[in-house]
mmCIF file of N, CA and C in Angstrom:
data_model
loop_
_atom_site.group_PDB
_atom_site.id
_atom_site.type_symbol
_atom_site.label_atom_id
_atom_site.label_comp_id
_atom_site.label_asym_id
_atom_site.label_seq_id
_atom_site.Cartn_x
_atom_site.Cartn_y
_atom_site.Cartn_z
ATOM 1 N N MET K 1 -25.039 54.375 20.790
ATOM 2 C CA MET K 1 -25.910 53.211 20.856
ATOM 3 C C MET K 1 -25.780 52.599 22.249
ATOM 4 N N ASP K 2 -26.925 52.384 22.897
ATOM 5 C CA ASP K 2 -26.871 51.796 24.228
ATOM 6 C C ASP K 2 -26.959 50.268 24.145
ATOM 7 N N ALA K 3 -26.810 49.626 25.299
ATOM 8 C CA ALA K 3 -26.758 48.162 25.351
ATOM 9 C C ALA K 3 -28.030 47.518 24.810
ATOM 10 N N ASP K 4 -29.185 48.087 25.143
ATOM 11 C CA ASP K 4 -30.437 47.494 24.669
ATOM 12 C C ASP K 4 -30.566 47.575 23.148
ATOM 13 N N GLU K 5 -30.132 48.696 22.583
ATOM 14 C CA GLU K 5 -30.171 48.831 21.120
ATOM 15 C C GLU K 5 -29.248 47.816 20.458
ATOM 16 N N LEU K 6 -28.060 47.622 21.028
ATOM 17 C CA LEU K 6 -27.119 46.665 20.447
ATOM 18 C C LEU K 6 -27.621 45.232 20.640
ATOM 19 N N LYS K 7 -28.287 44.961 21.745
ATOM 20 C CA LYS K 7 -28.898 43.637 21.924
ATOM 21 C C LYS K 7 -29.911 43.375 20.813
ATOM 22 N N ARG K 8 -30.751 44.366 20.540
ATOM 23 C CA ARG K 8 -31.751 44.203 19.475
ATOM 24 C C ARG K 8 -31.074 44.044 18.113
ATOM 25 N N ARG K 9 -30.058 44.845 17.879
ATOM 26 C CA ARG K 9 -29.380 44.797 16.584
ATOM 27 C C ARG K 9 -28.710 43.445 16.361
ATOM 28 N N THR K 10 -28.067 42.900 17.393
ATOM 29 C CA THR K 10 -27.416 41.596 17.236
ATOM 30 C C THR K 10 -28.450 40.481 17.101
ATOM 31 N N GLN K 11 -29.616 40.662 17.705
ATOM 32 C CA GLN K 11 -30.674 39.671 17.551
ATOM 33 C C GLN K 11 -31.237 39.698 16.126
ATOM 34 N N VAL K 12 -31.431 40.881 15.585
ATOM 35 C CA VAL K 12 -31.892 40.994 14.195
ATOM 36 C C VAL K 12 -30.848 40.385 13.260
ATOM 37 N N PHE K 13 -29.568 40.625 13.532
ATOM 38 C CA PHE K 13 -28.501 40.029 12.734
ATOM 39 C C PHE K 13 -28.622 38.502 12.769
ATOM 40 N N ALA K 14 -28.829 37.933 13.955
ATOM 41 C CA ALA K 14 -28.969 36.481 14.088
ATOM 42 C C ALA K 14 -30.172 35.973 13.287
ATOM 43 N N LEU K 15 -31.284 36.670 13.383
ATOM 44 C CA LEU K 15 -32.478 36.259 12.629
ATOM 45 C C LEU K 15 -32.235 36.315 11.123
ATOM 46 N N ASN K 16 -31.528 37.338 10.673
ATOM 47 C CA ASN K 16 -31.203 37.439 9.243
ATOM 48 C C ASN K 16 -30.257 36.328 8.799
ATOM 49 N N ILE K 17 -29.325 35.953 9.671
ATOM 50 C CA ILE K 17 -28.426 34.828 9.381
ATOM 51 C C ILE K 17 -29.236 33.540 9.274
ATOM 52 N N ILE K 18 -30.155 33.329 10.207
ATOM 53 C CA ILE K 18 -30.989 32.119 10.185
ATOM 54 C C ILE K 18 -31.773 32.044 8.876
ATOM 55 N N ARG K 19 -32.412 33.143 8.502
ATOM 56 C CA ARG K 19 -33.198 33.166 7.255
ATOM 57 C C ARG K 19 -32.309 32.896 6.042
ATOM 58 N N PHE K 20 -31.124 33.518 6.045
ATOM 59 C CA PHE K 20 -30.208 33.325 4.924
ATOM 60 C C PHE K 20 -29.789 31.861 4.805
ATOM 61 N N VAL K 21 -29.383 31.266 5.926
ATOM 62 C CA VAL K 21 -28.920 29.874 5.895
ATOM 63 C C VAL K 21 -30.046 28.935 5.476
ATOM 64 N N GLN K 22 -31.255 29.211 5.908
ATOM 65 C CA GLN K 22 -32.393 28.369 5.519
ATOM 66 C C GLN K 22 -32.644 28.402 4.011
ATOM 67 N N ASN K 23 -32.233 29.467 3.361
ATOM 68 C CA ASN K 23 -32.530 29.634 1.937
ATOM 69 C C ASN K 23 -31.363 29.344 0.999
ATOM 70 N N ILE K 24 -30.191 28.989 1.527
ATOM 71 C CA ILE K 24 -29.098 28.664 0.606
ATOM 72 C C ILE K 24 -29.316 27.258 0.058
ATOM 73 N N PRO K 25 -28.913 27.045 -1.198
ATOM 74 C CA PRO K 25 -29.099 25.724 -1.805
ATOM 75 C C PRO K 25 -28.368 24.646 -1.003
ATOM 76 N N SER K 26 -28.983 23.483 -0.938
ATOM 77 C CA SER K 26 -28.357 22.411 -0.167
ATOM 78 C C SER K 26 -27.263 21.737 -0.983
ATOM 79 N N GLY K 27 -26.275 21.317 -0.292
ATOM 80 C CA GLY K 27 -25.129 20.617 -0.850
ATOM 81 C C GLY K 27 -24.202 20.327 0.304
ATOM 82 N N ASN K 28 -23.306 19.414 0.131
ATOM 83 C CA ASN K 28 -22.430 19.018 1.230
ATOM 84 C C ASN K 28 -21.633 20.201 1.769
ATOM 85 N N ALA K 29 -20.974 20.949 0.894
ATOM 86 C CA ALA K 29 -20.146 22.076 1.330
ATOM 87 C C ALA K 29 -20.999 23.199 1.906
ATOM 88 N N THR K 30 -22.089 23.538 1.224
ATOM 89 C CA THR K 30 -22.926 24.634 1.735
ATOM 90 C C THR K 30 -23.590 24.255 3.044
ATOM 91 N N TYR K 31 -23.884 22.981 3.229
ATOM 92 C CA TYR K 31 -24.462 22.536 4.497
ATOM 93 C C TYR K 31 -23.473 22.776 5.642
ATOM 94 N N ILE K 32 -22.233 22.381 5.430
ATOM 95 C CA ILE K 32 -21.206 22.530 6.466
ATOM 96 C C ILE K 32 -20.922 24.009 6.727
ATOM 97 N N ILE K 33 -20.728 24.777 5.665
ATOM 98 C CA ILE K 33 -20.455 26.209 5.827
ATOM 99 C C ILE K 33 -21.663 26.914 6.443
ATOM 100 N N GLY K 34 -22.845 26.539 6.001
ATOM 101 C CA GLY K 34 -24.063 27.129 6.554
ATOM 102 C C GLY K 34 -24.207 26.870 8.039
ATOM 103 N N ARG K 35 -23.884 25.662 8.462
ATOM 104 C CA ARG K 35 -23.941 25.349 9.906
ATOM 105 C C ARG K 35 -22.935 26.173 10.682
ATOM 106 N N GLN K 36 -21.742 26.335 10.141
ATOM 107 C CA GLN K 36 -20.724 27.153 10.808
ATOM 108 C C GLN K 36 -21.204 28.601 10.926
ATOM 109 N N LEU K 37 -21.754 29.118 9.835
ATOM 110 C CA LEU K 37 -22.269 30.485 9.837
ATOM 111 C C LEU K 37 -23.423 30.623 10.823
ATOM 112 N N LEU K 38 -24.294 29.659 10.846
ATOM 113 C CA LEU K 38 -25.427 29.687 11.771
ATOM 114 C C LEU K 38 -24.940 29.710 13.220
ATOM 115 N N ARG K 39 -23.938 28.913 13.514
ATOM 116 C CA ARG K 39 -23.398 28.842 14.870
ATOM 117 C C ARG K 39 -22.794 30.173 15.300
ATOM 118 N N CYS K 40 -21.901 30.716 14.492
ATOM 119 C CA CYS K 40 -21.223 31.946 14.917
ATOM 120 C C CYS K 40 -22.103 33.180 14.744
ATOM 121 N N GLY K 41 -22.946 33.192 13.714
ATOM 122 C CA GLY K 41 -23.814 34.346 13.488
ATOM 123 C C GLY K 41 -24.834 34.546 14.592
ATOM 124 N N THR K 42 -25.347 33.445 15.130
ATOM 125 C CA THR K 42 -26.292 33.560 16.240
ATOM 126 C C THR K 42 -25.570 33.743 17.571
ATOM 127 N N SER K 43 -24.321 33.359 17.619
ATOM 128 C CA SER K 43 -23.523 33.491 18.834
ATOM 129 C C SER K 43 -23.154 34.948 19.146
ATOM 130 N N VAL K 44 -23.115 35.784 18.132
ATOM 131 C CA VAL K 44 -22.762 37.201 18.330
ATOM 132 C C VAL K 44 -23.682 37.826 19.384
ATOM 133 N N GLY K 45 -24.972 37.707 19.179
ATOM 134 C CA GLY K 45 -25.930 38.296 20.113
ATOM 135 C C GLY K 45 -25.937 37.612 21.463
ATOM 136 N N ALA K 46 -25.844 36.297 21.458
ATOM 137 C CA ALA K 46 -25.849 35.554 22.727
ATOM 138 C C ALA K 46 -24.660 35.942 23.590
ATOM 139 N N ASN K 47 -23.504 36.065 22.974
ATOM 140 C CA ASN K 47 -22.311 36.432 23.738
ATOM 141 C C ASN K 47 -22.320 37.907 24.138
ATOM 142 N N TYR K 48 -22.936 38.758 23.324
ATOM 143 C CA TYR K 48 -23.058 40.159 23.730
ATOM 144 C C TYR K 48 -23.945 40.259 24.972
ATOM 145 N N ARG K 49 -25.026 39.500 24.995
ATOM 146 C CA ARG K 49 -25.903 39.499 26.174
ATOM 147 C C ARG K 49 -25.129 39.018 27.399
ATOM 148 N N ALA K 50 -24.277 38.020 27.220
ATOM 149 C CA ALA K 50 -23.451 37.535 28.329
ATOM 150 C C ALA K 50 -22.491 38.628 28.799
ATOM 151 N N ALA K 51 -21.939 39.376 27.856
ATOM 152 C CA ALA K 51 -21.024 40.468 28.223
ATOM 153 C C ALA K 51 -21.748 41.523 29.052
ATOM 154 N N CYS K 52 -22.995 41.770 28.721
ATOM 155 C CA CYS K 52 -23.783 42.758 29.467
ATOM 156 C C CYS K 52 -24.014 42.324 30.905
ATOM 157 N N ARG K 53 -23.857 41.045 31.192
ATOM 158 C CA ARG K 53 -24.020 40.528 32.547
ATOM 159 C C ARG K 53 -22.688 40.221 33.212
ATOM 160 N N ALA K 54 -21.615 40.742 32.672
ATOM 161 C CA ALA K 54 -20.277 40.470 33.203
ATOM 162 C C ALA K 54 -20.175 40.907 34.663
ATOM 163 N N LYS K 55 -19.346 40.194 35.402
ATOM 164 C CA LYS K 55 -19.184 40.449 36.829
ATOM 165 C C LYS K 55 -18.130 41.504 37.144
ATOM 166 N N SER K 56 -17.295 41.794 36.160
ATOM 167 C CA SER K 56 -16.227 42.779 36.361
ATOM 168 C C SER K 56 -15.820 43.336 34.997
ATOM 169 N N ARG K 57 -15.030 44.407 35.014
ATOM 170 C CA ARG K 57 -14.568 44.978 33.749
ATOM 171 C C ARG K 57 -13.697 43.973 32.976
ATOM 172 N N PRO K 58 -12.751 43.261 33.623
ATOM 173 C CA PRO K 58 -11.980 42.260 32.862
ATOM 174 C C PRO K 58 -12.873 41.162 32.265
ATOM 175 N N ASP K 59 -13.903 40.751 32.997
ATOM 176 C CA ASP K 59 -14.849 39.758 32.489
ATOM 177 C C ASP K 59 -15.617 40.323 31.290
ATOM 178 N N PHE K 60 -16.024 41.582 31.386
ATOM 179 C CA PHE K 60 -16.725 42.261 30.295
ATOM 180 C C PHE K 60 -15.849 42.289 29.044
ATOM 181 N N ILE K 61 -14.605 42.658 29.205
ATOM 182 C CA ILE K 61 -13.678 42.729 28.073
ATOM 183 C C ILE K 61 -13.480 41.338 27.457
ATOM 184 N N ALA K 62 -13.289 40.347 28.301
ATOM 185 C CA ALA K 62 -13.084 38.979 27.803
ATOM 186 C C ALA K 62 -14.304 38.497 27.009
ATOM 187 N N LYS K 63 -15.490 38.808 27.495
ATOM 188 C CA LYS K 63 -16.704 38.383 26.791
ATOM 189 C C LYS K 63 -16.892 39.157 25.491
ATOM 190 N N LEU K 64 -16.532 40.430 25.500
ATOM 191 C CA LEU K 64 -16.604 41.199 24.249
ATOM 192 C C LEU K 64 -15.613 40.667 23.220
ATOM 193 N N LYS K 65 -14.466 40.176 23.666
ATOM 194 C CA LYS K 65 -13.500 39.579 22.737
ATOM 195 C C LYS K 65 -14.102 38.358 22.035
ATOM 196 N N ILE K 66 -14.924 37.609 22.754
ATOM 197 C CA ILE K 66 -15.608 36.464 22.141
ATOM 198 C C ILE K 66 -16.585 36.958 21.079
ATOM 199 N N VAL K 67 -17.316 38.023 21.388
ATOM 200 C CA VAL K 67 -18.236 38.609 20.403
ATOM 201 C C VAL K 67 -17.453 39.030 19.160
ATOM 202 N N GLU K 68 -16.313 39.674 19.375
ATOM 203 C CA GLU K 68 -15.469 40.109 18.263
ATOM 204 C C GLU K 68 -15.073 38.916 17.386
ATOM 205 N N GLU K 69 -14.627 37.840 18.005
ATOM 206 C CA GLU K 69 -14.200 36.657 17.259
ATOM 207 C C GLU K 69 -15.355 36.025 16.477
ATOM 208 N N GLU K 70 -16.514 35.920 17.121
ATOM 209 C CA GLU K 70 -17.669 35.307 16.455
ATOM 210 C C GLU K 70 -18.150 36.153 15.279
ATOM 211 N N CYS K 71 -18.114 37.460 15.458
ATOM 212 C CA CYS K 71 -18.536 38.363 14.390
ATOM 213 C C CYS K 71 -17.569 38.270 13.204
ATOM 214 N N ASP K 72 -16.282 38.261 13.492
ATOM 215 C CA ASP K 72 -15.286 38.138 12.427
ATOM 216 C C ASP K 72 -15.404 36.789 11.721
ATOM 217 N N GLU K 73 -15.671 35.739 12.484
ATOM 218 C CA GLU K 73 -15.841 34.423 11.874
ATOM 219 C C GLU K 73 -17.081 34.401 10.970
ATOM 220 N N SER K 74 -18.129 35.092 11.387
ATOM 221 C CA SER K 74 -19.334 35.185 10.555
ATOM 222 C C SER K 74 -19.004 35.797 9.201
ATOM 223 N N ILE K 75 -18.199 36.843 9.228
ATOM 224 C CA ILE K 75 -17.786 37.500 7.980
ATOM 225 C C ILE K 75 -17.024 36.516 7.093
ATOM 226 N N TYR K 76 -16.147 35.741 7.695
ATOM 227 C CA TYR K 76 -15.365 34.751 6.947
ATOM 228 C C TYR K 76 -16.279 33.756 6.209
ATOM 229 N N TRP K 77 -17.246 33.178 6.941
ATOM 230 C CA TRP K 77 -18.138 32.196 6.320
ATOM 231 C C TRP K 77 -19.017 32.848 5.263
ATOM 232 N N LEU K 78 -19.448 34.075 5.507
ATOM 233 C CA LEU K 78 -20.240 34.790 4.496
ATOM 234 C C LEU K 78 -19.420 35.020 3.231
ATOM 235 N N GLU K 79 -18.150 35.370 3.397
ATOM 236 C CA GLU K 79 -17.276 35.566 2.232
ATOM 237 C C GLU K 79 -17.120 34.268 1.446
ATOM 238 N N LEU K 80 -16.974 33.143 2.149
ATOM 239 C CA LEU K 80 -16.864 31.853 1.455
ATOM 240 C C LEU K 80 -18.153 31.524 0.701
ATOM 241 N N LEU K 81 -19.285 31.741 1.328
ATOM 242 C CA LEU K 81 -20.550 31.484 0.651
ATOM 243 C C LEU K 81 -20.736 32.408 -0.542
ATOM 244 N N SER K 82 -20.303 33.638 -0.404
ATOM 245 C CA SER K 82 -20.395 34.582 -1.516
ATOM 246 C C SER K 82 -19.580 34.095 -2.711
ATOM 247 N N ALA K 83 -18.410 33.544 -2.427
ATOM 248 C CA ALA K 83 -17.526 33.078 -3.496
ATOM 249 C C ALA K 83 -18.029 31.792 -4.149
ATOM 250 N N THR K 84 -18.786 31.000 -3.392
ATOM 251 C CA THR K 84 -19.201 29.698 -3.919
ATOM 252 C C THR K 84 -20.670 29.629 -4.308
ATOM 253 N N GLN K 85 -21.461 30.626 -3.936
ATOM 254 C CA GLN K 85 -22.898 30.615 -4.210
ATOM 255 C C GLN K 85 -23.331 31.891 -4.929
ATOM 256 N N PRO K 86 -23.045 32.001 -6.213
ATOM 257 C CA PRO K 86 -23.483 33.201 -6.922
ATOM 258 C C PRO K 86 -25.005 33.313 -6.895
ATOM 259 N N GLY K 87 -25.481 34.528 -6.904
ATOM 260 C CA GLY K 87 -26.910 34.754 -6.878
ATOM 261 C C GLY K 87 -27.402 35.316 -5.561
ATOM 262 N N ASN K 88 -26.577 35.235 -4.542
ATOM 263 C CA ASN K 88 -26.939 35.765 -3.230
ATOM 264 C C ASN K 88 -26.123 37.006 -2.874
ATOM 265 N N GLU K 89 -25.499 37.626 -3.879
ATOM 266 C CA GLU K 89 -24.538 38.698 -3.599
ATOM 267 C C GLU K 89 -25.118 39.843 -2.772
ATOM 268 N N SER K 90 -26.313 40.320 -3.103
ATOM 269 C CA SER K 90 -26.845 41.482 -2.386
ATOM 270 C C SER K 90 -27.146 41.137 -0.930
ATOM 271 N N THR K 91 -27.686 39.954 -0.685
ATOM 272 C CA THR K 91 -27.964 39.538 0.690
ATOM 273 C C THR K 91 -26.666 39.371 1.465
ATOM 274 N N VAL K 92 -25.703 38.715 0.851
ATOM 275 C CA VAL K 92 -24.419 38.497 1.523
ATOM 276 C C VAL K 92 -23.732 39.829 1.800
ATOM 277 N N ARG K 93 -23.738 40.728 0.824
ATOM 278 C CA ARG K 93 -23.120 42.056 1.036
ATOM 279 C C ARG K 93 -23.780 42.779 2.202
ATOM 280 N N SER K 94 -25.088 42.700 2.280
ATOM 281 C CA SER K 94 -25.829 43.341 3.369
ATOM 282 C C SER K 94 -25.464 42.729 4.724
ATOM 283 N N LEU K 95 -25.377 41.408 4.780
ATOM 284 C CA LEU K 95 -25.009 40.735 6.029
ATOM 285 C C LEU K 95 -23.571 41.052 6.431
ATOM 286 N N ILE K 96 -22.683 41.085 5.458
ATOM 287 C CA ILE K 96 -21.279 41.426 5.749
ATOM 288 C C ILE K 96 -21.181 42.862 6.237
ATOM 289 N N ALA K 97 -21.917 43.771 5.618
ATOM 290 C CA ALA K 97 -21.897 45.173 6.045
ATOM 291 C C ALA K 97 -22.386 45.308 7.478
ATOM 292 N N GLU K 98 -23.461 44.622 7.814
ATOM 293 C CA GLU K 98 -23.978 44.682 9.185
ATOM 294 C C GLU K 98 -22.988 44.057 10.160
ATOM 295 N N ALA K 99 -22.401 42.929 9.792
ATOM 296 C CA ALA K 99 -21.406 42.292 10.661
ATOM 297 C C ALA K 99 -20.208 43.215 10.880
ATOM 298 N N ASN K 100 -19.765 43.896 9.832
ATOM 299 C CA ASN K 100 -18.651 44.833 9.978
ATOM 300 C C ASN K 100 -19.008 46.009 10.883
ATOM 301 N N GLN K 101 -20.232 46.497 10.795
ATOM 302 C CA GLN K 101 -20.653 47.593 11.668
ATOM 303 C C GLN K 101 -20.710 47.138 13.123
ATOM 304 N N ILE K 102 -21.283 45.961 13.355
ATOM 305 C CA ILE K 102 -21.322 45.427 14.722
ATOM 306 C C ILE K 102 -19.906 45.207 15.234
ATOM 307 N N LEU K 103 -19.054 44.666 14.390
ATOM 308 C CA LEU K 103 -17.660 44.430 14.765
ATOM 309 C C LEU K 103 -16.966 45.733 15.157
ATOM 310 N N SER K 104 -17.191 46.782 14.397
ATOM 311 C CA SER K 104 -16.596 48.091 14.717
ATOM 312 C C SER K 104 -17.080 48.609 16.065
ATOM 313 N N ILE K 105 -18.357 48.440 16.348
ATOM 314 C CA ILE K 105 -18.910 48.879 17.628
ATOM 315 C C ILE K 105 -18.272 48.089 18.776
ATOM 316 N N ILE K 106 -18.132 46.792 18.601
ATOM 317 C CA ILE K 106 -17.556 45.938 19.639
ATOM 318 C C ILE K 106 -16.090 46.286 19.876
ATOM 319 N N VAL K 107 -15.334 46.472 18.807
ATOM 320 C CA VAL K 107 -13.912 46.829 18.950
ATOM 321 C C VAL K 107 -13.768 48.164 19.674
ATOM 322 N N ALA K 108 -14.602 49.133 19.326
ATOM 323 C CA ALA K 108 -14.571 50.432 20.011
ATOM 324 C C ALA K 108 -14.932 50.272 21.487
ATOM 325 N N SER K 109 -15.888 49.414 21.780
ATOM 326 C CA SER K 109 -16.279 49.170 23.170
ATOM 327 C C SER K 109 -15.149 48.526 23.961
ATOM 328 N N ILE K 110 -14.446 47.603 23.335
ATOM 329 C CA ILE K 110 -13.305 46.962 23.992
ATOM 330 C C ILE K 110 -12.234 48.003 24.300
ATOM 331 N N ARG K 111 -11.937 48.855 23.331
ATOM 332 C CA ARG K 111 -10.926 49.905 23.549
ATOM 333 C C ARG K 111 -11.331 50.829 24.693
ATOM 334 N N THR K 112 -12.583 51.236 24.712
ATOM 335 C CA THR K 112 -13.071 52.122 25.770
ATOM 336 C C THR K 112 -12.987 51.427 27.124
ATOM 337 N N ALA K 113 -13.430 50.184 27.189
ATOM 338 C CA ALA K 113 -13.392 49.442 28.458
ATOM 339 C C ALA K 113 -11.966 49.266 28.948
ATOM 340 N N ARG K 114 -11.038 49.009 28.039
ATOM 341 C CA ARG K 114 -9.622 48.877 28.438
ATOM 342 C C ARG K 114 -9.064 50.212 28.931
ATOM 343 N N ALA K 115 -9.424 51.288 28.270
ATOM 344 C CA ALA K 115 -8.942 52.612 28.691
ATOM 345 C C ALA K 115 -9.447 52.944 30.082
ATOM 346 N N VAL K 116 -10.708 52.657 30.345
ATOM 347 C CA VAL K 116 -11.271 52.907 31.683
ATOM 348 C C VAL K 116 -10.584 52.027 32.714
ATOM 349 N N GLN K 117 -10.364 50.777 32.350
ATOM 350 C CA GLN K 117 -9.692 49.845 33.267
ATOM 351 C C GLN K 117 -8.276 50.328 33.579
ATOM 352 N N ASN K 118 -7.563 50.797 32.577
ATOM 353 C CA ASN K 118 -6.182 51.269 32.787
ATOM 354 C C ASN K 118 -6.154 52.522 33.658
ATOM 355 N N ARG K 119 -7.151 53.392 33.513
ATOM 356 C CA ARG K 119 -7.207 54.604 34.353
ATOM 357 C C ARG K 119 -7.488 54.257 35.807
ATOM 358 N N GLN K 120 -8.224 53.161 36.021
ATOM 359 C CA GLN K 120 -8.581 52.766 37.372
ATOM 360 C C GLN K 120 -7.469 51.977 38.050
ATOM 361 N N SER K 121 -6.506 51.509 37.271
ATOM 362 C CA SER K 121 -5.400 50.707 37.837
ATOM 363 C C SER K 121 -4.352 51.566 38.476
#
């Protein structure tokens, strides 16, 4: 998967997060959790785009680490919503699966970038 494909994939993930959050029932807890999910779920793609514009390999790695954290946090909030909002299981499972796939790609990219950096040192 090249950078442009991953940019598109993370953008689709963000759009799916937005749609999901817009459709969860309102309530004090779901509002707060939904906002957290919206923040980190949309941040995955934004931070990946920033990583693609990194000025150096260490900068690239640091920015990818942010993507990793935001993606993992998205999974956390989705798991909480799944536990507290029955009826959305298939959508939540799909979003978690996509987040896990993106997370795996990012972790592999970090490992590769570190290996290249270590060979150049």
